[in-house]
Every structure is written in C-alpha cells, then in structure tokens.
Steps between C-alpha positions, in 0.01 A plus 500: 500500500766501771292586811702647788220553752125543513244675716121500526357854534170563679328839493235462771183702552609557865879500541508498883254210521699299244833570670358381832368185331827402329728607787292425811248235395705295253826584676704572187847637571568853375780528244487879464280807533502797263315820432352748746513395867128566551400286198790261424512223247627171640675210329458167677707184464294238318708184465737544208310812387343796669168680535477878486194663654492871412293776350126490459254353252137606486408248231457127485768280657601366159669827410660537842713185461806518276815295454841669533790326325857622505692435178852580383403723204150647471556639151615162372189337649282775351629425150463124545152513653362762262623288208317203653174697509484551877286808579734775623302732726792735569831529316823484705559819699734602781277575798564781752610232751777392260368167371442438131150357464266383227150352530347207315185291544451126514217337299255561786590867530716469812756778498866399511773752576841419352770686693870561447706618797778719358854492634536734797133475604447451880351154436843393370693628802609266774345640821766324705763744369306790657505342846750641748788264579478312830 
C-alpha cells in the first residue's frame, strides 16, 4: 500500500471539552476547522500525522477512535484487501464532501477509513494561489 497521509479520528462524548483539552491543555496546533461554526470539527497537527476531533460518540471509546489513511486508488485497495480477506465494513463510495471512502477493520475491530482525494477536490488545491498578491 502506497500511503500518502494518515489521520487519527476521535469522536468524543463531549466535543467542546475534548477540543479544549487538545487545543488548550495539550497545546496542539490547529491545522484546519470544518463544519458548522457553532460545532466545528478540528484537525490538529500531530507530528507527521494529524488528529481529527469531530462529531459525537455516545458509546465506548473503542468505537470513537478510527484511523484515516489517504491512498491513491480506493477501488484498487478494495479489490486487494477484500481478496486478502480483510473485513470490508463499507464499500467504496463518493461522499457528499467529495472524498471517495471505504471502511475496513483491523483484527481488533478498530475502524480504518481508506480515502481517495479526487482531482479537483479542495484538499488538492494550493491555498497559496488564492492569496492576494502583495
């Protein structure tokens, strides 16, 4: 697998409390915010990877932690992993936010999201080109 990037996803029981902890207590730098302004998700820098704290989980913490891995071709990985017997929880689908995602599980049941960022998606755009010239 040719991994392009990865992200740990946390769905906390109390989003505001968790955001304060990661941002204010641990002091993690914010990479980006998304979603509604009154209840945003936040992606933090985490060394060579990142940590996304968003949404809400009412259940045990084990289901609120997932691994996000960006790959070049989700459908190719789906075929390879399904042939290897990896449990596919969700087939590849283009999400409303434009990413192509599929879900698998590791041997302990930890959910892993494999993501393809299609050409033209905002995550592929260089934000420097949108800046006004100086």
